[in-house]
């Protein structure tokens, strides 16, 4: 059945760009873009069969240049966008919306809103991280909350209503943190990838949308379940690191959750290794029940 | 005959019958000493009843011994009462006896028995004579005594008669005398009564003048006594005009007296006992006691306020403030002593006032006490300076002691409690003060260190080594802490009177000293260190790295040894339970962690600066495949292993992190050919110099190879430089 062992897939080239096929909610699919200066670059479409733990791949050619970033359209599963090197801006493939994630080095986070084809800056968090900010992500379930990570090896969680101080800081990594991602459905699960070759899955319960765990409706309670939910709802769970994944041997430049299965995620390191992992079963059941 | 003759028949008795012998002897003895019996005669006449008795005794004895007549038959010839030959028998017949003797006994025996009998007769004779003589003497003396008695009695009788007649005469006379003197007696008693009355009246008449004289002389006590004595009488007879006049006079004078007493009282120049006396007298005069209470208290207040004012004057700025010890001494002896005296006198004088009076006293004491305390607090607040608490503690001790002594009197006013509170407050302030001092000392040390580090090196003289600086800092902090502890310890010394209060024994030691002072100081040290660590994030290197190194080393030392030492010292001195030792260790570890991380941040910022500009010619490199295979076989570099606290390990960590950062930066760029070659040269150069700082130089090689490989990957036209050329370039530089 389900095996918690990671599944590894190797690309021949260096790669930095990873995205789940966001519009696809039935099959688990990831898109990886390679980054090679000499050879033709490719986009690998990785299809993961979670019952048999088998990876099927499809390779598309991307001759226009090395891919720095890739992003799939959330509406149309046939649309994706890449940023590549020949030109300094992104390009869209087929019709769709432009990606909002730019890997340009910035030293402060600016949160912009597209209003009538203009970008307005509504918040600015000065000096969010010591030197550079590498990535940021919004909490999908709890408004006003976002996470950012940077070259000071920290992951900081912010409340946009009070941008002077982070709500929480994680200092689990020992080198630059390149990526931070919230789980789309259970926002207490936060993935971070760093150039210390580690992927860390953290449980940020206290600032998630359900700090007290899953509350059960009164109608459904039988005696046993009553006890369990009482136990759980007695106090908020503690924030902790769920697991550290060390299958990579080079810097991890991209991590992302699958849009089909909320318990599955992929991480990509510079040497072309894609590792697909799952959230530990015990925690999954704990959150679900 | 009886004893002698009793002995002769007894050998013929068997030994089992001693009682029979005794009985016979007794019977014989009873019969013996009758003077009428002749020697050798058979005891017949007066022994008529004796045989009866003997027979009865004999029968009873026989019964007792349970001997029947049958047994008695085995005996040799026993004493048969009817035996005529028995010398002791009742029916003794001499003829029969003698016949028997003549017939039966031989001559020798006859001779023997004759001598025997003669002897016995003689013995008996002498006995009888003795007895008769004795009896005769006794009779004679008795007769004489009786005759004397008769004479004496006759004389006494005469005397008694005479006594009787005399008594009769005396009685007679006495009756006559009392009859004659009767009425004189009455008159005399009457006169005596009148005389006493007259004396009293004279006293009363003279009273005004006497009172005046007393008042003039100042013998108030006496005056009051007179007044007291006369009061009742005057009151009773005031309807009589003469008495009325006297009473009026007296009242006038008394009023004057009272006024004078009050005057004296108010003047207050006299000491407390005299005042007490005044008050007593006034009370005796019947002045309303409440008024007196009030006046007394007001007066006392005046005096005590004067004391307070003088104390206050000492607080003023113009004259140099005297020693706090002197101050409390003066306050204690002057004010508190006065207050005690007042309280004691008040209670003595106005004891009859009951609870209302006590209330007044309590309120009075409370008010003045609070003012005194305010002054004391002000004075103590002035006592800011120095680490030396000994003077302060002594002053507090004295202050407290003074207020403990009259505790019983002023208990209702709660002065002792207020004093304890003041002492506690001062102690707490001192603790805060010491904490500030320690913090300032620590910051001062750090400033010195920074100056020393930043100072320009004098030519030819080595600047102070970091180890030396560290040692200085550590030792100075430790000495400061010890000094503070010693100073604060004074508060709990045994001789100090308030050291037994529950606050000082418990809360002061554990929370005040241990928590507030020591732990608070250590925490502030941590915070300062942490703030130094966090600052580079904002404006860029504001703290020199050497300082960070020093701080991290200091924290490490503290974590391992010093904290436990300091806390043990504190605990020993202050008898506190050890509880929080381990928390400190953890906090220290955190701070050293953060200092570790600052190295990475700092060094990475440095590295980034250096590699910003453009690059120059290229260097040789491996193909992509070869590098991948190489990577498969080479060990994975653990760049981020935990760093131990020694120099090599720290340096290795720094180098690893900086090389990794270089790698990341290289990967983000795109190099031209010459950029690649420059990177190659740079890596070779680094290799030449970095190996000696790390424990494992393979590590450096691997990382640098990684850098070059990544640079090659990022180059669309990789043409590496020849290795020999690279070496030449590096050696030239």
PDB file of N, CA and C in Angstrom, chain B residues 28-101:
ATOM      1  N   UNK B  28       2.490 -24.574 139.750  1.00  0.00           N
ATOM      2  CA  UNK B  28       3.252 -24.594 141.013  1.00  0.00           C
ATOM      3  C   UNK B  28       3.726 -23.204 141.369  1.00  0.00           C
ATOM      4  N   UNK B  29       4.200 -22.465 140.305  1.00  0.00           N
ATOM      5  CA  UNK B  29       4.680 -21.105 140.575  1.00  0.00           C
ATOM      6  C   UNK B  29       3.555 -20.235 141.097  1.00  0.00           C
ATOM      7  N   UNK B  30       2.403 -20.453 140.514  1.00  0.00           N
ATOM      8  CA  UNK B  30       1.256 -19.648 140.994  1.00  0.00           C
ATOM      9  C   UNK B  30       0.988 -19.942 142.470  1.00  0.00           C
ATOM     10  N   UNK B  31       1.192 -21.171 142.732  1.00  0.00           N
ATOM     11  CA  UNK B  31       0.926 -21.523 144.145  1.00  0.00           C
ATOM     12  C   UNK B  31       2.102 -21.146 145.022  1.00  0.00           C
ATOM     13  N   UNK B  32       3.329 -20.970 144.368  1.00  0.00           N
ATOM     14  CA  UNK B  32       4.576 -20.837 145.101  1.00  0.00           C
ATOM     15  C   UNK B  32       4.642 -19.696 146.094  1.00  0.00           C
ATOM     16  N   UNK B  33       4.610 -18.485 145.557  1.00  0.00           N
ATOM     17  CA  UNK B  33       4.988 -17.344 146.404  1.00  0.00           C
ATOM     18  C   UNK B  33       3.943 -16.892 147.451  1.00  0.00           C
ATOM     19  N   UNK B  34       3.059 -17.758 147.739  1.00  0.00           N
ATOM     20  CA  UNK B  34       2.178 -17.340 148.854  1.00  0.00           C
ATOM     21  C   UNK B  34       2.986 -17.448 150.163  1.00  0.00           C
ATOM     22  N   UNK B  35       3.023 -16.381 150.850  1.00  0.00           N
ATOM     23  CA  UNK B  35       3.942 -16.335 151.999  1.00  0.00           C
ATOM     24  C   UNK B  35       3.585 -17.324 153.140  1.00  0.00           C
ATOM     25  N   UNK B  36       2.432 -17.791 153.077  1.00  0.00           N
ATOM     26  CA  UNK B  36       2.065 -18.626 154.229  1.00  0.00           C
ATOM     27  C   UNK B  36       2.629 -20.025 154.199  1.00  0.00           C
ATOM     28  N   UNK B  37       3.087 -20.498 153.076  1.00  0.00           N
ATOM     29  CA  UNK B  37       3.458 -21.915 152.986  1.00  0.00           C
ATOM     30  C   UNK B  37       4.804 -22.168 153.659  1.00  0.00           C
ATOM     31  N   UNK B  38       4.855 -23.146 154.416  1.00  0.00           N
ATOM     32  CA  UNK B  38       6.075 -23.516 155.123  1.00  0.00           C
ATOM     33  C   UNK B  38       6.962 -24.385 154.249  1.00  0.00           C
ATOM     34  N   UNK B  39       8.246 -24.476 154.585  1.00  0.00           N
ATOM     35  CA  UNK B  39       9.163 -25.281 153.782  1.00  0.00           C
ATOM     36  C   UNK B  39       8.814 -26.767 153.853  1.00  0.00           C
ATOM     37  N   UNK B  40       8.759 -27.375 152.794  1.00  0.00           N
ATOM     38  CA  UNK B  40       8.508 -28.808 152.725  1.00  0.00           C
ATOM     39  C   UNK B  40       7.061 -29.173 152.922  1.00  0.00           C
ATOM     40  N   UNK B  41       6.308 -28.282 153.328  1.00  0.00           N
ATOM     41  CA  UNK B  41       4.892 -28.642 153.566  1.00  0.00           C
ATOM     42  C   UNK B  41       4.195 -28.921 152.257  1.00  0.00           C
ATOM     43  N   UNK B  42       3.282 -29.790 152.363  1.00  0.00           N
ATOM     44  CA  UNK B  42       2.528 -30.038 151.126  1.00  0.00           C
ATOM     45  C   UNK B  42       1.608 -28.881 150.846  1.00  0.00           C
ATOM     46  N   UNK B  43       1.614 -28.454 149.659  1.00  0.00           N
ATOM     47  CA  UNK B  43       0.769 -27.298 149.334  1.00  0.00           C
ATOM     48  C   UNK B  43      -0.697 -27.724 149.223  1.00  0.00           C
ATOM     49  N   UNK B  44      -1.311 -27.755 150.442  1.00  0.00           N
ATOM     50  CA  UNK B  44      -2.685 -28.265 150.464  1.00  0.00           C
ATOM     51  C   UNK B  44      -3.725 -27.166 150.574  1.00  0.00           C
ATOM     52  N   UNK B  45      -3.565 -26.397 151.586  1.00  0.00           N
ATOM     53  CA  UNK B  45      -4.653 -25.495 151.911  1.00  0.00           C
ATOM     54  C   UNK B  45      -4.952 -24.460 150.800  1.00  0.00           C
ATOM     55  N   UNK B  46      -3.966 -23.560 150.656  1.00  0.00           N
ATOM     56  CA  UNK B  46      -4.271 -22.535 149.643  1.00  0.00           C
ATOM     57  C   UNK B  46      -4.272 -23.109 148.221  1.00  0.00           C
ATOM     58  N   UNK B  47      -3.811 -24.285 148.081  1.00  0.00           N
ATOM     59  CA  UNK B  47      -3.813 -24.869 146.742  1.00  0.00           C
ATOM     60  C   UNK B  47      -5.056 -25.687 146.497  1.00  0.00           C
ATOM     61  N   UNK B  48      -6.038 -25.355 147.155  1.00  0.00           N
ATOM     62  CA  UNK B  48      -7.276 -26.090 146.933  1.00  0.00           C
ATOM     63  C   UNK B  48      -7.789 -25.920 145.497  1.00  0.00           C
ATOM     64  N   UNK B  49      -7.740 -24.663 145.104  1.00  0.00           N
ATOM     65  CA  UNK B  49      -8.253 -24.437 143.740  1.00  0.00           C
ATOM     66  C   UNK B  49      -7.184 -24.680 142.705  1.00  0.00           C
ATOM     67  N   UNK B  50      -5.922 -24.630 143.141  1.00  0.00           N
ATOM     68  CA  UNK B  50      -4.871 -24.855 142.147  1.00  0.00           C
ATOM     69  C   UNK B  50      -5.001 -26.191 141.476  1.00  0.00           C
ATOM     70  N   UNK B  51      -5.211 -27.260 142.203  1.00  0.00           N
ATOM     71  CA  UNK B  51      -5.350 -28.527 141.487  1.00  0.00           C
ATOM     72  C   UNK B  51      -6.472 -28.501 140.453  1.00  0.00           C
ATOM     73  N   UNK B  52      -7.470 -27.761 140.711  1.00  0.00           N
ATOM     74  CA  UNK B  52      -8.542 -27.670 139.721  1.00  0.00           C
ATOM     75  C   UNK B  52      -8.027 -27.077 138.420  1.00  0.00           C
ATOM     76  N   UNK B  53      -7.318 -26.011 138.571  1.00  0.00           N
ATOM     77  CA  UNK B  53      -6.795 -25.340 137.397  1.00  0.00           C
ATOM     78  C   UNK B  53      -5.831 -26.224 136.658  1.00  0.00           C
ATOM     79  N   UNK B  54      -4.970 -26.861 137.482  1.00  0.00           N
ATOM     80  CA  UNK B  54      -3.979 -27.717 136.886  1.00  0.00           C
ATOM     81  C   UNK B  54      -4.631 -28.834 136.105  1.00  0.00           C
ATOM     82  N   UNK B  55      -5.614 -29.324 136.647  1.00  0.00           N
ATOM     83  CA  UNK B  55      -6.300 -30.426 135.973  1.00  0.00           C
ATOM     84  C   UNK B  55      -6.904 -29.968 134.657  1.00  0.00           C
ATOM     85  N   UNK B  56      -7.458 -28.769 134.718  1.00  0.00           N
ATOM     86  CA  UNK B  56      -8.094 -28.276 133.495  1.00  0.00           C
ATOM     87  C   UNK B  56      -7.050 -28.053 132.413  1.00  0.00           C
ATOM     88  N   UNK B  57      -5.921 -27.395 132.825  1.00  0.00           N
ATOM     89  CA  UNK B  57      -4.861 -27.128 131.863  1.00  0.00           C
ATOM     90  C   UNK B  57      -4.324 -28.431 131.323  1.00  0.00           C
ATOM     91  N   UNK B  58      -4.103 -29.330 132.205  1.00  0.00           N
ATOM     92  CA  UNK B  58      -3.572 -30.611 131.789  1.00  0.00           C
ATOM     93  C   UNK B  58      -4.478 -31.288 130.786  1.00  0.00           C
ATOM     94  N   UNK B  59      -5.778 -31.274 131.092  1.00  0.00           N
ATOM     95  CA  UNK B  59      -6.714 -31.899 130.171  1.00  0.00           C
ATOM     96  C   UNK B  59      -6.684 -31.254 128.799  1.00  0.00           C
ATOM     97  N   UNK B  60      -6.635 -29.949 128.769  1.00  0.00           N
ATOM     98  CA  UNK B  60      -6.601 -29.226 127.490  1.00  0.00           C
ATOM     99  C   UNK B  60      -5.333 -29.515 126.717  1.00  0.00           C
ATOM    100  N   UNK B  61      -4.221 -29.535 127.400  1.00  0.00           N
ATOM    101  CA  UNK B  61      -2.962 -29.826 126.721  1.00  0.00           C
ATOM    102  C   UNK B  61      -2.971 -31.217 126.125  1.00  0.00           C
ATOM    103  N   UNK B  62      -3.530 -32.114 126.934  1.00  0.00           N
ATOM    104  CA  UNK B  62      -3.585 -33.467 126.416  1.00  0.00           C
ATOM    105  C   UNK B  62      -4.430 -33.533 125.165  1.00  0.00           C
ATOM    106  N   UNK B  63      -5.513 -32.822 125.218  1.00  0.00           N
ATOM    107  CA  UNK B  63      -6.368 -32.764 124.033  1.00  0.00           C
ATOM    108  C   UNK B  63      -5.613 -32.196 122.838  1.00  0.00           C
ATOM    109  N   UNK B  64      -4.851 -31.152 123.078  1.00  0.00           N
ATOM    110  CA  UNK B  64      -4.093 -30.487 122.014  1.00  0.00           C
ATOM    111  C   UNK B  64      -3.104 -31.429 121.371  1.00  0.00           C
ATOM    112  N   UNK B  65      -2.421 -32.131 122.203  1.00  0.00           N
ATOM    113  CA  UNK B  65      -1.425 -33.025 121.666  1.00  0.00           C
ATOM    114  C   UNK B  65      -2.004 -34.332 121.176  1.00  0.00           C
ATOM    115  N   UNK B  66      -3.290 -34.493 121.424  1.00  0.00           N
ATOM    116  CA  UNK B  66      -3.969 -35.680 120.907  1.00  0.00           C
ATOM    117  C   UNK B  66      -3.517 -36.961 121.583  1.00  0.00           C
ATOM    118  N   UNK B  67      -3.057 -36.848 122.751  1.00  0.00           N
ATOM    119  CA  UNK B  67      -2.606 -38.056 123.451  1.00  0.00           C
ATOM    120  C   UNK B  67      -3.763 -38.626 124.269  1.00  0.00           C
ATOM    121  N   UNK B  68      -3.997 -39.911 124.061  1.00  0.00           N
ATOM    122  CA  UNK B  68      -5.073 -40.561 124.839  1.00  0.00           C
ATOM    123  C   UNK B  68      -4.524 -41.083 126.170  1.00  0.00           C
ATOM    124  N   UNK B  69      -5.391 -41.519 126.932  1.00  0.00           N
ATOM    125  CA  UNK B  69      -4.966 -42.060 128.226  1.00  0.00           C
ATOM    126  C   UNK B  69      -4.096 -43.273 128.016  1.00  0.00           C
ATOM    127  N   UNK B  70      -4.332 -43.932 126.927  1.00  0.00           N
ATOM    128  CA  UNK B  70      -3.583 -45.148 126.658  1.00  0.00           C
ATOM    129  C   UNK B  70      -2.084 -44.906 126.530  1.00  0.00           C
ATOM    130  N   UNK B  71      -1.767 -43.815 125.791  1.00  0.00           N
ATOM    131  CA  UNK B  71      -0.357 -43.501 125.591  1.00  0.00           C
ATOM    132  C   UNK B  71       0.313 -43.127 126.890  1.00  0.00           C
ATOM    133  N   UNK B  72      -0.397 -42.405 127.596  1.00  0.00           N
ATOM    134  CA  UNK B  72       0.218 -41.932 128.842  1.00  0.00           C
ATOM    135  C   UNK B  72       0.609 -43.089 129.739  1.00  0.00           C
ATOM    136  N   UNK B  73       0.078 -44.243 129.367  1.00  0.00           N
ATOM    137  CA  UNK B  73       0.410 -45.378 130.249  1.00  0.00           C
ATOM    138  C   UNK B  73       1.867 -45.776 130.106  1.00  0.00           C
ATOM    139  N   UNK B  74       2.495 -45.522 128.976  1.00  0.00           N
ATOM    140  CA  UNK B  74       3.875 -45.944 128.773  1.00  0.00           C
ATOM    141  C   UNK B  74       4.884 -45.111 129.540  1.00  0.00           C
ATOM    142  N   UNK B  75       4.500 -44.139 130.152  1.00  0.00           N
ATOM    143  CA  UNK B  75       5.426 -43.243 130.824  1.00  0.00           C
ATOM    144  C   UNK B  75       5.795 -43.825 132.168  1.00  0.00           C
ATOM    145  N   UNK B  76       6.906 -43.405 132.627  1.00  0.00           N
ATOM    146  CA  UNK B  76       7.182 -43.716 134.034  1.00  0.00           C
ATOM    147  C   UNK B  76       6.240 -42.916 134.942  1.00  0.00           C
ATOM    148  N   UNK B  77       6.317 -43.139 136.076  1.00  0.00           N
ATOM    149  CA  UNK B  77       5.314 -42.596 137.012  1.00  0.00           C
ATOM    150  C   UNK B  77       5.146 -41.100 136.852  1.00  0.00           C
ATOM    151  N   UNK B  78       4.009 -40.696 136.318  1.00  0.00           N
ATOM    152  CA  UNK B  78       3.736 -39.297 136.117  1.00  0.00           C
ATOM    153  C   UNK B  78       3.169 -38.687 137.376  1.00  0.00           C
ATOM    154  N   UNK B  79       2.953 -37.424 137.236  1.00  0.00           N
ATOM    155  CA  UNK B  79       2.452 -36.718 138.432  1.00  0.00           C
ATOM    156  C   UNK B  79       0.960 -37.022 138.630  1.00  0.00           C
ATOM    157  N   UNK B  80       0.723 -37.855 139.458  1.00  0.00           N
ATOM    158  CA  UNK B  80      -0.647 -38.201 139.801  1.00  0.00           C
ATOM    159  C   UNK B  80      -1.122 -37.209 140.847  1.00  0.00           C
ATOM    160  N   UNK B  81      -2.145 -36.484 140.564  1.00  0.00           N
ATOM    161  CA  UNK B  81      -2.587 -35.469 141.519  1.00  0.00           C
ATOM    162  C   UNK B  81      -2.987 -36.059 142.880  1.00  0.00           C
ATOM    163  N   UNK B  82      -3.369 -37.288 142.766  1.00  0.00           N
ATOM    164  CA  UNK B  82      -3.817 -37.872 144.038  1.00  0.00           C
ATOM    165  C   UNK B  82      -2.695 -38.599 144.749  1.00  0.00           C
ATOM    166  N   UNK B  83      -1.531 -38.487 144.194  1.00  0.00           N
ATOM    167  CA  UNK B  83      -0.428 -39.222 144.759  1.00  0.00           C
ATOM    168  C   UNK B  83      -0.015 -38.569 146.074  1.00  0.00           C
ATOM    169  N   UNK B  84      -0.077 -39.301 147.113  1.00  0.00           N
ATOM    170  CA  UNK B  84       0.307 -38.705 148.393  1.00  0.00           C
ATOM    171  C   UNK B  84       1.818 -38.500 148.512  1.00  0.00           C
ATOM    172  N   UNK B  85       2.585 -39.230 147.704  1.00  0.00           N
ATOM    173  CA  UNK B  85       4.030 -39.058 147.828  1.00  0.00           C
ATOM    174  C   UNK B  85       4.560 -37.914 146.980  1.00  0.00           C
ATOM    175  N   UNK B  86       3.742 -37.310 146.197  1.00  0.00           N
ATOM    176  CA  UNK B  86       4.174 -36.206 145.344  1.00  0.00           C
ATOM    177  C   UNK B  86       4.375 -34.963 146.192  1.00  0.00           C
ATOM    178  N   UNK B  87       5.595 -34.454 146.122  1.00  0.00           N
ATOM    179  CA  UNK B  87       5.884 -33.279 146.932  1.00  0.00           C
ATOM    180  C   UNK B  87       5.032 -32.095 146.528  1.00  0.00           C
ATOM    181  N   UNK B  88       4.764 -32.063 145.247  1.00  0.00           N
ATOM    182  CA  UNK B  88       3.996 -30.913 144.764  1.00  0.00           C
ATOM    183  C   UNK B  88       2.524 -31.200 144.659  1.00  0.00           C
ATOM    184  N   UNK B  89       2.159 -32.422 145.033  1.00  0.00           N
ATOM    185  CA  UNK B  89       0.773 -32.773 144.834  1.00  0.00           C
ATOM    186  C   UNK B  89      -0.129 -32.145 145.893  1.00  0.00           C
ATOM    187  N   UNK B  90      -1.376 -32.278 145.628  1.00  0.00           N
ATOM    188  CA  UNK B  90      -2.356 -31.656 146.524  1.00  0.00           C
ATOM    189  C   UNK B  90      -2.552 -32.473 147.791  1.00  0.00           C
ATOM    190  N   UNK B  91      -2.420 -33.746 147.599  1.00  0.00           N
ATOM    191  CA  UNK B  91      -2.689 -34.621 148.776  1.00  0.00           C
ATOM    192  C   UNK B  91      -1.392 -35.138 149.335  1.00  0.00           C
ATOM    193  N   UNK B  92      -0.467 -34.304 149.495  1.00  0.00           N
ATOM    194  CA  UNK B  92       0.834 -34.719 149.989  1.00  0.00           C
ATOM    195  C   UNK B  92       0.739 -35.111 151.475  1.00  0.00           C
ATOM    196  N   UNK B  93       1.237 -36.276 151.647  1.00  0.00           N
ATOM    197  CA  UNK B  93       1.237 -36.750 153.024  1.00  0.00           C
ATOM    198  C   UNK B  93       2.682 -37.020 153.393  1.00  0.00           C
ATOM    199  N   UNK B  94       3.275 -36.325 154.337  1.00  0.00           N
ATOM    200  CA  UNK B  94       4.688 -36.483 154.675  1.00  0.00           C
ATOM    201  C   UNK B  94       4.990 -37.888 155.182  1.00  0.00           C
ATOM    202  N   UNK B  95       4.134 -38.426 155.970  1.00  0.00           N
ATOM    203  CA  UNK B  95       4.357 -39.751 156.537  1.00  0.00           C
ATOM    204  C   UNK B  95       4.446 -40.776 155.432  1.00  0.00           C
ATOM    205  N   UNK B  96       3.516 -40.688 154.572  1.00  0.00           N
ATOM    206  CA  UNK B  96       3.515 -41.648 153.450  1.00  0.00           C
ATOM    207  C   UNK B  96       4.793 -41.513 152.647  1.00  0.00           C
ATOM    208  N   UNK B  97       5.159 -40.279 152.405  1.00  0.00           N
ATOM    209  CA  UNK B  97       6.352 -40.001 151.633  1.00  0.00           C
ATOM    210  C   UNK B  97       7.599 -40.533 152.312  1.00  0.00           C
ATOM    211  N   UNK B  98       7.690 -40.194 153.525  1.00  0.00           N
ATOM    212  CA  UNK B  98       8.880 -40.617 154.260  1.00  0.00           C
ATOM    213  C   UNK B  98       8.935 -42.135 154.367  1.00  0.00           C
ATOM    214  N   UNK B  99       7.819 -42.733 154.595  1.00  0.00           N
ATOM    215  CA  UNK B  99       7.771 -44.186 154.656  1.00  0.00           C
ATOM    216  C   UNK B  99       8.267 -44.798 153.367  1.00  0.00           C
ATOM    217  N   UNK B 100       7.747 -44.172 152.314  1.00  0.00           N
ATOM    218  CA  UNK B 100       8.138 -44.694 151.017  1.00  0.00           C
ATOM    219  C   UNK B 100       9.627 -44.585 150.818  1.00  0.00           C
ATOM    220  N   UNK B 101      10.156 -43.451 151.195  1.00  0.00           N
ATOM    221  CA  UNK B 101      11.584 -43.222 151.038  1.00  0.00           C
ATOM    222  C   UNK B 101      12.388 -44.218 151.833  1.00  0.00           C
TER     223      UNK B 101
END
